[in-house]
Each structure stands twice: as C-alpha cells, then as structure tokens.
Short mmCIF file of C-alpha atoms and ligand atoms in Angstrom, two decimals:
data_model
loop_
_atom_site.label_atom_id
_atom_site.label_comp_id
_atom_site.label_asym_id
_atom_site.label_seq_id
_atom_site.Cartn_x
_atom_site.Cartn_y
_atom_site.Cartn_z
CA MET A 4 -3.48 22.62 -19.92
CA LYS A 5 0.03 24.22 -19.49
CA TYR A 6 1.45 21.35 -17.12
CA PRO A 7 -0.36 18.26 -17.68
CA LEU A 8 0.08 15.34 -15.30
CA SER A 9 2.67 12.94 -16.40
CA ARG A 10 1.22 9.86 -17.92
CA GLY A 11 0.52 6.94 -15.60
CA THR A 12 0.53 9.18 -12.46
CA LYS A 13 -2.15 10.56 -10.43
CA ASP A 14 -2.92 12.91 -7.56
CA ILE A 15 -4.27 11.37 -4.55
CA LEU A 16 -6.92 13.99 -3.29
CA PRO A 17 -8.06 14.64 0.13
CA GLU A 18 -11.54 12.85 -0.46
CA GLU A 19 -9.61 9.66 -1.20
CA MET A 20 -7.29 9.87 1.73
CA PRO A 21 -9.31 8.22 4.26
CA PHE A 22 -9.01 5.03 2.35
CA TRP A 23 -5.27 5.44 2.15
CA HIS A 24 -4.96 6.20 5.84
CA TYR A 25 -7.30 3.20 6.77
CA ILE A 26 -5.27 0.69 4.77
CA GLU A 27 -1.84 2.14 6.12
CA THR A 28 -3.07 2.07 9.79
CA ALA A 29 -4.35 -1.42 9.53
CA SER A 30 -1.32 -2.63 7.90
CA ARG A 31 1.02 -1.10 10.33
CA SER A 32 -0.94 -2.39 13.34
CA LEU A 33 -1.16 -5.76 12.04
CA PHE A 34 2.53 -5.99 10.98
CA ASP A 35 3.36 -4.99 14.43
CA LEU A 36 1.20 -7.86 15.87
CA TYR A 37 3.27 -10.38 13.77
CA ASN A 38 6.40 -8.57 15.00
CA TYR A 39 7.43 -6.91 11.79
CA GLN A 40 9.27 -3.63 11.83
CA GLU A 41 9.28 -0.92 9.30
CA ILE A 42 12.06 -0.08 7.17
CA ARG A 43 12.49 2.84 4.44
CA THR A 44 14.97 2.74 1.79
CA PRO A 45 15.69 5.39 -0.91
CA ILE A 46 13.45 5.86 -3.80
CA PHE A 47 16.42 5.20 -6.23
CA GLU A 48 19.12 2.66 -6.10
CA VAL A 49 22.08 1.89 -8.48
CA THR A 50 20.52 0.44 -11.55
CA ASP A 51 22.72 -2.86 -11.29
CA LEU A 52 20.90 -3.96 -8.07
CA PHE A 53 17.78 -4.27 -9.91
CA GLU A 54 19.40 -5.81 -13.08
CA ARG A 55 20.99 -8.42 -10.94
CA GLY A 56 18.26 -8.85 -8.24
CA ILE A 57 15.17 -8.83 -10.37
CA GLY A 58 16.78 -10.35 -13.24
CA ASN A 59 17.91 -9.08 -16.81
CA SER A 60 15.19 -11.04 -18.69
CA THR A 61 12.20 -9.91 -16.70
CA ASP A 62 9.77 -7.41 -18.00
CA ILE A 63 10.55 -4.91 -15.22
CA VAL A 64 14.37 -4.77 -16.27
CA GLU A 65 13.82 -5.23 -19.95
CA LYS A 66 11.14 -2.56 -20.29
CA GLU A 67 9.75 -0.94 -17.36
CA MET A 68 12.54 0.73 -15.40
CA TYR A 69 12.95 4.50 -14.88
CA THR A 70 16.63 4.59 -15.33
CA PHE A 71 18.70 7.75 -15.74
CA THR A 72 22.25 9.04 -15.26
CA ASP A 73 22.96 11.58 -12.56
CA LYS A 74 25.32 14.56 -12.98
CA GLY A 75 28.10 12.37 -11.41
CA ASP A 76 27.58 9.77 -14.36
CA ARG A 77 25.93 7.28 -12.07
CA ARG A 78 23.47 5.01 -13.53
CA LEU A 79 20.41 5.05 -11.19
CA THR A 80 16.79 3.65 -11.21
CA LEU A 81 13.78 4.63 -9.57
CA ARG A 82 12.92 1.52 -7.58
CA PRO A 83 10.22 -0.52 -9.45
CA GLU A 84 9.67 -2.94 -6.56
CA GLY A 85 10.53 -3.08 -2.66
CA THR A 86 12.48 -6.53 -2.21
CA ALA A 87 15.83 -6.05 -3.87
CA PRO A 88 16.39 -2.67 -2.12
CA ILE A 89 15.59 -4.26 1.29
CA VAL A 90 17.81 -6.95 0.55
CA ARG A 91 20.32 -4.34 -0.35
CA ALA A 92 19.58 -2.46 2.91
CA TYR A 93 19.88 -5.72 5.01
CA ILE A 94 23.36 -6.52 3.49
CA HIS A 95 24.59 -3.01 3.63
CA ASN A 96 23.65 -2.44 7.38
CA GLY A 97 24.72 -6.06 8.34
CA LEU A 98 21.30 -6.72 9.76
CA TYR A 99 22.11 -10.50 9.40
CA LYS A 100 24.98 -10.26 11.92
CA LYS A 101 22.50 -8.73 14.49
CA GLU A 102 19.76 -11.11 14.59
CA LYS A 103 19.15 -14.47 13.15
CA THR A 104 16.02 -13.42 11.44
CA SER A 105 14.79 -10.01 10.19
CA LYS A 106 11.10 -9.26 9.82
CA LEU A 107 10.68 -5.95 7.89
CA TYR A 108 7.94 -4.19 6.28
CA TYR A 109 7.67 -1.07 3.84
CA CYS A 110 5.26 1.19 2.43
CA GLY A 111 5.90 3.61 -0.50
CA PRO A 112 5.70 4.62 -4.09
CA MET A 113 7.28 2.26 -6.93
CA PHE A 114 8.00 3.18 -10.56
CA ARG A 115 7.33 1.17 -13.54
CA TYR A 116 7.24 2.25 -17.10
CA GLU A 117 4.03 0.40 -18.09
CA ARG A 118 0.81 1.06 -20.22
CA PRO A 119 -1.24 2.88 -17.94
CA GLN A 120 -4.83 1.55 -17.64
CA ALA A 121 -7.31 0.90 -14.71
CA GLY A 122 -5.38 -0.32 -11.77
CA ARG A 123 -1.87 -0.03 -13.58
CA PHE A 124 0.06 3.29 -13.03
CA ARG A 125 3.63 4.30 -13.60
CA GLN A 126 3.91 5.55 -10.03
CA PHE A 127 2.03 3.32 -7.85
CA HIS A 128 2.32 2.35 -4.04
CA GLN A 129 3.17 -0.87 -2.57
CA ILE A 130 2.91 -2.17 1.00
CA GLY A 131 5.04 -5.28 1.71
CA VAL A 132 6.74 -7.56 4.07
CA GLU A 133 10.03 -9.40 4.05
CA ASN A 134 10.68 -12.31 6.39
CA LEU A 135 14.51 -12.82 6.30
CA GLY A 136 16.49 -15.82 7.74
CA ASN A 137 13.77 -18.33 7.98
CA ALA A 138 13.77 -21.48 5.81
CA HIS A 139 11.00 -23.19 7.36
CA PRO A 140 7.79 -23.64 5.57
CA PHE A 141 5.98 -22.37 8.82
CA SER A 142 7.36 -18.87 7.62
CA ASP A 143 5.80 -19.25 3.97
CA ALA A 144 2.51 -20.11 5.77
CA GLU A 145 2.96 -17.18 8.20
CA VAL A 146 3.40 -14.67 5.37
CA ILE A 147 0.59 -15.85 3.30
CA SER A 148 -1.64 -16.00 6.33
CA LEU A 149 -0.49 -12.40 7.24
CA GLY A 150 -1.70 -11.19 3.84
CA VAL A 151 -5.14 -12.97 4.25
CA HIS A 152 -5.35 -11.67 7.77
CA LEU A 153 -4.72 -8.18 6.64
CA PHE A 154 -7.45 -8.18 3.84
CA ASP A 155 -9.88 -9.79 6.20
CA GLU A 156 -9.09 -6.99 8.64
CA LEU A 157 -9.64 -4.32 5.92
CA GLY A 158 -12.93 -6.12 5.24
CA LEU A 159 -12.13 -6.89 1.68
CA SER A 160 -14.02 -10.04 0.38
CA GLY A 161 -14.23 -11.76 -3.03
CA LEU A 162 -10.48 -12.57 -2.56
CA SER A 163 -8.85 -15.87 -3.46
CA VAL A 164 -5.56 -17.12 -2.76
CA SER A 165 -3.36 -19.18 -5.49
CA VAL A 166 -0.26 -20.96 -4.51
CA ASN A 167 2.58 -22.61 -6.47
CA SER A 168 6.11 -23.65 -6.18
CA VAL A 169 8.50 -22.75 -9.05
CA GLY A 170 11.26 -25.12 -7.50
CA CYS A 171 14.87 -24.47 -6.65
CA PRO A 172 18.17 -24.55 -8.42
CA VAL A 173 18.20 -28.26 -8.24
CA CYS A 174 15.07 -28.76 -10.00
CA ARG A 175 14.42 -25.75 -12.05
CA PRO A 176 16.60 -26.91 -14.96
CA VAL A 177 14.58 -30.11 -15.28
CA ILE A 178 11.32 -27.99 -15.09
CA GLU A 179 12.62 -25.78 -17.79
CA GLU A 180 13.86 -28.47 -19.96
CA ARG A 181 10.52 -30.24 -19.77
CA LEU A 182 8.69 -26.90 -20.68
CA LYS A 183 10.98 -26.43 -23.71
CA GLN A 184 10.40 -29.72 -24.91
CA PHE A 185 6.64 -29.29 -24.69
CA ILE A 186 6.71 -25.79 -26.24
CA GLY A 187 9.04 -26.75 -29.11
CA GLY A 188 7.05 -26.85 -32.25
CA SER A 189 4.60 -24.10 -31.03
CA LEU A 190 7.17 -21.65 -30.44
CA PRO A 191 6.48 -19.60 -33.79
CA PHE A 192 3.09 -19.28 -32.70
CA LEU A 193 3.83 -17.49 -29.28
CA CYS A 194 4.41 -13.83 -28.78
CA GLU A 195 7.75 -12.09 -29.35
CA ASP A 196 8.22 -11.81 -25.60
CA CYS A 197 7.53 -15.64 -25.08
CA GLN A 198 9.94 -16.41 -27.94
CA ARG A 199 12.66 -14.46 -26.17
CA ARG A 200 11.92 -16.07 -22.88
CA PHE A 201 11.98 -19.64 -24.32
CA HIS A 202 15.94 -18.89 -24.67
CA THR A 203 16.37 -16.95 -21.55
CA LYS A 204 13.98 -18.11 -18.89
CA PRO A 205 11.49 -20.69 -20.23
CA LEU A 206 9.57 -20.80 -16.93
CA ARG A 207 8.54 -17.11 -17.30
CA ILE A 208 6.64 -18.21 -20.50
CA LEU A 209 3.92 -19.21 -18.05
CA ASP A 210 3.55 -15.64 -16.77
CA CYS A 211 2.50 -14.43 -20.10
CA LYS A 212 -1.09 -12.99 -20.06
CA LYS A 213 -1.73 -12.99 -23.98
CA PRO A 214 -4.74 -15.06 -24.49
CA THR A 215 -3.25 -16.59 -27.78
CA CYS A 216 -0.07 -17.57 -25.77
CA LYS A 217 -2.30 -18.95 -22.97
CA THR A 218 -4.19 -21.25 -25.25
CA TYR A 219 -0.84 -23.24 -25.78
CA PHE A 220 -0.40 -23.78 -21.97
CA SER A 221 -3.51 -25.62 -21.21
CA ALA A 222 -2.01 -28.96 -21.81
CA MET A 223 1.48 -27.95 -20.43
CA PRO A 224 3.28 -30.39 -18.22
CA ASN A 225 2.67 -29.90 -14.37
CA ILE A 226 5.86 -28.31 -13.34
CA GLN A 227 5.31 -29.84 -10.10
CA ASP A 228 6.08 -33.20 -11.30
CA SER A 229 9.49 -32.21 -11.99
CA HIS A 230 10.26 -30.99 -8.42
CA CYS A 231 13.04 -32.33 -6.38
CA HIS A 232 12.03 -34.11 -3.05
CA GLU A 233 12.97 -31.25 -0.89
CA CYS A 234 10.87 -28.86 -2.89
CA ARG A 235 7.90 -31.39 -2.90
CA ASP A 236 8.18 -31.82 0.69
CA HIS A 237 8.39 -28.02 1.33
CA PHE A 238 5.37 -27.31 -0.80
CA ASN A 239 3.29 -30.01 0.81
CA SER A 240 4.05 -28.55 4.30
CA VAL A 241 3.24 -24.99 3.04
CA ILE A 242 -0.23 -26.27 1.76
CA GLU A 243 -0.82 -28.39 4.72
CA TYR A 244 -0.25 -25.34 7.17
CA ILE A 245 -2.23 -22.84 5.25
CA ASP A 246 -5.12 -25.43 5.07
CA SER A 247 -5.04 -26.08 8.60
CA LEU A 248 -4.98 -22.23 9.23
CA GLY A 249 -8.47 -22.46 7.44
CA ILE A 250 -7.18 -20.40 4.44
CA PRO A 251 -9.28 -21.13 1.45
CA PHE A 252 -6.70 -21.52 -1.43
CA LYS A 253 -6.21 -23.19 -4.71
CA ILE A 254 -3.04 -24.66 -6.26
CA ASP A 255 -2.22 -22.97 -9.76
CA THR A 256 0.66 -25.03 -11.22
CA GLN A 257 1.21 -22.24 -13.68
CA LEU A 258 1.60 -19.51 -11.38
CA VAL A 259 5.37 -18.22 -11.78
CA ARG A 260 5.07 -14.52 -11.10
CA GLY A 261 7.15 -11.86 -12.97
CA LEU A 262 10.42 -11.61 -11.03
CA ASP A 263 13.39 -14.04 -11.50
CA TYR A 264 14.18 -14.33 -7.59
CA TYR A 265 11.53 -16.63 -6.71
CA THR A 266 12.34 -20.16 -5.45
CA ARG A 267 9.69 -22.68 -4.31
CA THR A 268 6.54 -20.80 -2.82
CA THR A 269 4.95 -18.42 -5.14
CA PHE A 270 1.47 -17.08 -4.37
CA GLU A 271 -1.11 -14.27 -5.30
CA ILE A 272 -4.23 -13.03 -3.86
CA VAL A 273 -6.73 -12.05 -6.53
CA SER A 274 -9.89 -9.86 -6.20
CA ASP A 275 -13.10 -10.50 -8.31
CA GLN A 276 -13.79 -6.75 -8.17
CA LEU A 277 -10.92 -5.44 -10.24
CA GLY A 278 -11.53 -6.48 -13.70
CA ALA A 279 -8.32 -7.07 -15.83
CA GLN A 280 -5.83 -6.00 -13.11
CA ASN A 281 -7.15 -8.29 -10.58
CA THR A 282 -4.14 -9.14 -8.63
CA ILE A 283 -3.83 -7.26 -5.34
CA CYS A 284 -1.02 -8.92 -3.80
CA GLY A 285 1.87 -11.13 -4.87
CA GLY A 286 4.66 -12.91 -3.10
CA GLY A 287 6.81 -15.77 -2.57
CA ARG A 288 10.01 -17.33 -1.24
CA TYR A 289 13.46 -16.10 -2.68
CA ASP A 290 16.20 -17.93 -0.99
CA GLY A 291 18.78 -17.06 -3.47
CA LEU A 292 18.55 -13.33 -3.54
CA VAL A 293 20.66 -12.31 -0.56
CA ASP A 294 23.46 -14.36 -1.58
CA GLN A 295 23.08 -13.26 -5.31
CA ILE A 296 23.38 -9.48 -4.43
CA GLY A 297 26.54 -10.27 -2.23
CA GLY A 298 25.19 -11.38 1.27
CA PRO A 299 25.55 -14.53 3.01
CA PRO A 300 23.03 -17.34 1.84
CA THR A 301 19.91 -16.40 3.52
CA PRO A 302 16.49 -17.92 2.96
CA ALA A 303 13.59 -15.38 2.71
CA VAL A 304 9.87 -15.15 1.93
CA GLY A 305 7.80 -11.92 1.55
CA PHE A 306 4.81 -10.44 -0.41
CA ALA A 307 3.80 -6.88 -1.54
CA PHE A 308 0.28 -5.52 -2.49
CA GLY A 309 -0.71 -2.65 -4.47
CA VAL A 310 -2.22 0.10 -2.35
CA GLU A 311 -4.07 1.77 -5.52
CA ARG A 312 -5.84 -1.65 -6.19
CA ALA A 313 -6.82 -1.99 -2.67
CA VAL A 314 -8.21 1.32 -2.51
CA MET A 315 -10.23 0.47 -5.66
CA VAL A 316 -11.78 -2.55 -4.12
CA LEU A 317 -12.36 -0.74 -0.66
CA LYS A 318 -14.25 1.75 -2.70
CA GLU A 319 -16.53 -0.82 -4.43
CA LEU A 320 -17.11 -2.90 -1.10
CA SER A 321 -17.71 -0.27 1.52
CA ASP A 322 -18.58 3.41 1.76
CA LEU A 323 -15.86 4.14 4.20
CA ILE A 324 -16.68 7.71 4.53
CA LYS A 325 -14.46 8.28 7.73
CA LYS A 326 -16.15 10.64 10.17
CA LYS A 327 -14.08 13.64 10.27
CA ASP A 328 -12.92 15.22 13.44
CA PRO A 329 -15.53 17.89 14.33
CA LEU A 330 -14.54 21.56 13.63
CA ILE A 331 -15.28 24.78 15.52
CA PHE A 332 -15.83 27.85 13.24
CA VAL A 333 -14.87 31.36 14.86
CA ALA A 334 -16.95 33.99 13.49
CA PRO A 335 -16.16 37.77 14.37
CA LEU A 336 -18.95 40.29 13.56
CA GLY A 337 -17.27 43.45 12.19
CA PHE A 338 -13.53 43.91 11.35
CA ALA A 339 -12.95 45.46 14.74
CA GLN A 340 -13.46 41.97 16.33
CA GLN A 341 -11.19 40.02 13.99
CA THR A 342 -7.81 40.37 15.80
CA ARG A 343 -9.11 38.95 19.02
CA CYS A 344 -10.66 36.14 17.24
CA PHE A 345 -7.38 35.41 15.32
CA TYR A 346 -5.67 35.04 18.65
CA LEU A 347 -8.39 32.85 20.05
CA VAL A 348 -8.13 30.55 17.04
CA ASP A 349 -4.50 30.16 17.88
CA GLU A 350 -5.28 29.41 21.53
CA LEU A 351 -7.97 27.00 20.74
CA ARG A 352 -5.77 25.09 18.36
CA ARG A 353 -3.03 24.95 20.98
CA ALA A 354 -5.62 23.43 23.43
CA GLY A 355 -6.29 20.63 20.84
CA LEU A 356 -9.61 21.96 19.30
CA LYS A 357 -9.77 22.00 15.57
CA CYS A 358 -10.97 25.19 14.33
CA GLU A 359 -11.15 27.36 11.47
CA MET A 360 -11.78 31.17 10.68
CA ASP A 361 -12.30 32.93 7.37
CA TYR A 362 -10.16 36.08 7.39
CA SER A 363 -12.05 37.50 4.56
CA LYS A 364 -15.44 37.74 6.17
CA SER A 365 -16.95 39.50 9.22
CA ASP A 366 -20.69 39.45 8.50
CA ILE A 367 -23.09 37.11 10.30
CA LYS A 368 -24.83 35.66 7.22
CA SER A 369 -22.07 34.42 5.08
CA GLN A 370 -19.87 33.16 8.09
CA LEU A 371 -23.12 30.96 9.25
CA LYS A 372 -23.42 29.86 5.71
CA GLN A 373 -19.82 28.75 5.70
CA ALA A 374 -20.05 27.28 9.10
CA ASN A 375 -23.06 24.95 7.94
CA LYS A 376 -21.12 24.01 4.71
CA LEU A 377 -18.23 23.11 6.92
CA GLN A 378 -20.56 20.93 9.12
CA THR A 379 -19.04 22.52 12.26
CA GLU A 380 -19.94 21.27 15.70
CA PHE A 381 -19.91 24.83 17.17
CA THR A 382 -19.75 28.21 15.73
CA LEU A 383 -18.43 30.94 18.10
CA ILE A 384 -19.78 34.38 17.32
CA TYR A 385 -18.12 37.27 18.60
CA GLY A 386 -19.65 40.91 17.94
CA GLU A 387 -19.70 44.29 19.61
CA SER A 388 -22.07 43.23 22.31
CA GLU A 389 -20.02 40.40 23.31
CA ALA A 390 -16.87 42.31 23.23
CA GLU A 391 -18.42 44.76 25.75
CA LYS A 392 -19.36 42.05 28.10
CA ASN A 393 -16.14 40.04 27.37
CA THR A 394 -18.08 36.95 26.42
CA ILE A 395 -18.57 34.95 23.27
CA LEU A 396 -21.62 33.20 21.91
CA VAL A 397 -21.36 29.51 21.15
CA LYS A 398 -23.91 28.27 18.74
CA HIS A 399 -24.36 24.39 18.94
CA MET A 400 -24.68 23.48 15.39
CA VAL A 401 -26.41 20.09 15.98
CA GLU A 402 -28.63 20.87 18.96
CA GLY A 403 -29.45 24.44 17.69
CA LYS A 404 -29.07 26.10 21.00
CA GLN A 405 -26.96 29.20 21.79
CA VAL A 406 -25.00 29.72 25.02
CA GLU A 407 -23.10 32.88 26.05
CA ILE A 408 -19.91 32.07 27.80
CA PRO A 409 -17.41 34.34 29.63
CA TRP A 410 -14.27 34.74 27.50
CA GLU A 411 -11.74 33.09 29.93
CA ASN A 412 -13.92 29.96 30.27
CA ILE A 413 -14.08 29.23 26.42
CA VAL A 414 -11.72 26.53 26.03
CA GLU A 415 -12.69 24.63 29.16
CA TYR A 416 -16.42 24.79 28.01
CA LEU A 417 -15.62 23.64 24.53
CA HIS A 418 -13.69 20.65 25.81
CA HIS A 419 -16.48 19.68 28.06
CA GLU A 420 -19.30 20.13 25.45
CA HIS A 421 -17.33 18.35 22.85
CA GLN A 422 -16.71 15.43 25.18
CA ARG A 423 -20.54 15.51 25.99
CA LEU A 424 -21.38 15.16 22.28
CA GLN A 425 -18.95 12.53 21.67
CA ASN A 426 -20.19 10.31 24.52
CA ALA A 427 -23.91 10.67 23.56
CA SER A 428 -22.79 9.76 19.80
CA ASP A 429 -20.96 6.81 21.08
CA LEU A 430 -24.11 5.79 22.88
CA THR A 431 -26.20 5.90 19.84
CA ASN A 432 -23.68 4.19 17.68
CA ARG A 433 -23.56 1.04 20.03
P1 LIG B 4 0.72 -7.48 -12.58
O1 LIG B 4 0.69 -8.91 -12.99
O2 LIG B 4 -0.65 -6.85 -12.23
O3 LIG B 4 1.53 -6.72 -13.51
P2 LIG B 4 2.96 -7.82 -10.90
O4 LIG B 4 3.11 -9.27 -11.10
O5 LIG B 4 3.77 -6.81 -11.80
O6 LIG B 4 1.61 -7.60 -11.21
P3 LIG B 4 4.33 -7.49 -8.36
O7 LIG B 4 5.60 -7.03 -9.03
O8 LIG B 4 4.28 -8.82 -7.69
O9 LIG B 4 3.05 -7.36 -9.48
O10 LIG B 4 3.60 -6.36 -7.47
C1 LIG B 4 2.70 -6.63 -6.45
C2 LIG B 4 1.59 -5.83 -6.39
O11 LIG B 4 1.65 -4.54 -6.82
C3 LIG B 4 0.60 -6.24 -7.73
O12 LIG B 4 -0.37 -7.28 -7.34
C4 LIG B 4 -0.28 -4.88 -7.88
O13 LIG B 4 -1.34 -4.93 -6.93
C5 LIG B 4 0.64 -4.12 -7.59
N1 LIG B 4 1.28 -3.52 -8.75
C6 LIG B 4 2.17 -3.96 -9.61
N2 LIG B 4 2.41 -3.23 -10.71
C7 LIG B 4 1.63 -2.23 -10.61
C8 LIG B 4 1.14 -0.97 -11.35
N3 LIG B 4 1.88 -0.58 -12.44
N4 LIG B 4 0.29 -0.13 -10.95
C9 LIG B 4 -0.39 -0.46 -9.91
N5 LIG B 4 -0.23 -1.40 -9.12
C10 LIG B 4 0.80 -2.21 -9.49
MG1 LIG B 5 3.48 -6.35 -13.77
#
C-alpha cells in the first residue's frame, strides 16, 4: 500500500456511522435536558497548558502527547483530553464573570501516543461534560447520574460504576506519606513507572495496571482512612445521593485515575463487554484546576467517555441497523431521456425527496437491478412513450404496482405516496 493508515488511527466508514449518530444525538439531547451547553475548543493548544493542567508526572504528559513546534517556533500539542482546554476557554473568555456556574459539554477527537490495541487508538473521540462553579456534592452526584442516565438511554447494559475520593490538598500529603511508608521495601519490585511515581506522585502508583505491581497493592492502606473531615463528609454525601438516586455503585478505594487534577470524587463506568480496555467513562472533581491555570478558584466536576468504546459495546449488544431514509431511483430509458431526468432529480431533491440517478446507464435491466440493490421505495421510469405523453411511470418497489403519472404531478404524488407508506409502516411497527 502506497499510503498506509497512520498507526493507531482508523477510518469510520458509513456503515458504522449510524452508531456514532445515535450516540451523539442521544448525548446532545440528554445534556440539553440537564441544561448543559456545547463548547468547541481548538484541536491544538500551547503545550504548557497540558503540562501544567494534566500534570508533568502523568503518563499523558510524560509519554503520550503529540507535541510539535510550528513555523513560528511555538510549542503546540494536539489535545489529549478535553478538560484542560475547556478550563482554558472558561478563563480566556471570562465565562466565570458572566454566570456563577457554567455547564458545558464537548464532543470531538483527542490524540494520545499510546500502544494501539482493541479499544485504544492514537486518535479517538470523547464526549464529556464539565460543571464549573459548583462545590456542592449534589453536583458530583448529578454528573455521575448524568453519565449513568446517558448509558441507560443508549441501551447499554452490563455497566458498573466505581467511586472513590482522592482527597484534597489538605489530606493528600497524609495519604501519600502513608502509601510511601507501606510501599517502602517493595519499591525495587515495582515497575519503572511506579518507581518514578513513588518520588513524584505516589498516589498514582495505584493507577498502575501491571499485574505484578497490582499484587503489592492488595493490602495497601485504605486511602479513605486518611481523609480530612471535609473530604470525608463530601464523599459520604456523594454516595448517599447517588444511592438515593437508585444508582448501583461500588466504592473502589484504589481508583485514582490517570490525571493529576482530580480532587475528592473520582469515578469510572466500566463495561463487562470490552475485555482489557473496559473503562468507558471516567470523571471526577477537579477543584484546583481553574486556579492552577490562571483563573479564579473555581470548584468543578466532569466526566468524559470514549465514543469508540461505546460504539464497540453498542455493536455487541444491539443490532442498531438504523432504517435508512427511503430512496427514489430515476431511470431514463435511452440517452435522449437522460437530460430531462437529470433536471427532475434536482427538482425532487429541492422538494425534499431523497433520490439517485446513474448517469452511466440508460437501459431498463441494469437500472432496475441497481434500484433493487439500493432497496429503493420508488423507481421512476421515463422512456420514449412516457416522453410522448408527458408522463412518468412510478414503480412501487415494495407493493410491486406501477402507476403512470402526469409529469407535472410527480412531486405531489411522490410526497403523498411516501407519506402513505410511512403511516402504514408506523402502524405495523406499533
Ligand atoms: P484508560 O485507563 O483506558 O487508559 P484513561 O484513564 O486514560 O483510560 P481518560 O483519560 O479518563 O481515560 O478518558 C476517558 C475515556 O476516554 C476512557 O474511559 C476511554 O473510554 C476513552 N479513552 C481514553 N484513551 C483512549 C484511547 N487511547 N483510545 C480510545 N479511547 C480512549
Ligand atoms: Mg489512558
């Protein structure tokens, strides 16, 4: 192959698109219901934003960023996640001055230089929400509940919610000190990443997925035992609220997530349909981030889910073959009839009727064959005899009948017949 696909990327072909549209449409309408508004930020940002926002000692910043220098010698990075750019936009556009709270959602491609495998790409898509300006544990519960509601709406089952709290700047040092004391002697047996994290961000050792490292974590002190009063109260409220909302969840005291900005609540929604890459959605509270990248101290909470992984689960669980809009095929017989049909196709489309014509054909057999292949609703046949009478023959592909219609009535007739068939199929689908 002369131009191979870049490693870790993929084409999303038309046959997969119904799943994408389904997820995007359901997300937009549910976010609207919760009064979130869409925001779109650039695909690239200055590199410092991510180094400072996500944290220098995270996997993303250490290993996974697509960073380049542009012709003006600026250090730029393709966004690896959505939260830091949205917080940048929140500050840059002074959104905090306009409203006490901002409820924003986004949808788009993200880029991480990771080892490609099932459910893990270098360009992938996230849909997420950010709720800025709310410190109340109700907002953590609302965000978790919104995530669960969304996957319910999409019809995804086999999901489970895990929740934890990673503490705040007051109790984090205590938590980390206890972790370091516990790990101490085992350090040489942990992987290189964990050894480095031990010195930079000990809490993130818990995020290591390597089985050998994990064996050392089973007896790890419970980080919740080191929480300050405020964090303990906040966490207890969050789980009380989500419990009362009827959300099944489990507390996973080792859930820390891979980004440095989290404070207090962290959560994940995991699918039992995905194999190794089983996390669909991750999120949490990040009360320090706005302040850290130059805005006023602003509490915030959000989540993001991976669209590719949601599509994978949807494909497993449901055969969401969306009914395509019915198509009309226009078939001129003989080249002399083609031009008038070409203009008719334009007229039909402007009248809102979806139609197609094959410019390379003008015989009946191959055009009917093509109409069948396209599973059209109607095929319009226009030959010499129709031209003489100024009519057109409408072949009803499903009902099998043929009706000859005066040329000037064709749009009205097709609209009417299309509606009649729709009503009939609505009745049988009831
Ligand atoms: P993971 O543990 O799978 O690496 P993560 O903790 O890096 O996930 P987040 O940064 O929180 O994930 O992103 C949220 C969601 O985005 C993930 O739950 C996943 O569905 C999706 N996601 C993250 N990285 C990728 C990737 N490289 N390819 C496809 N989807 C991804
Ligand atoms: Mg990751």
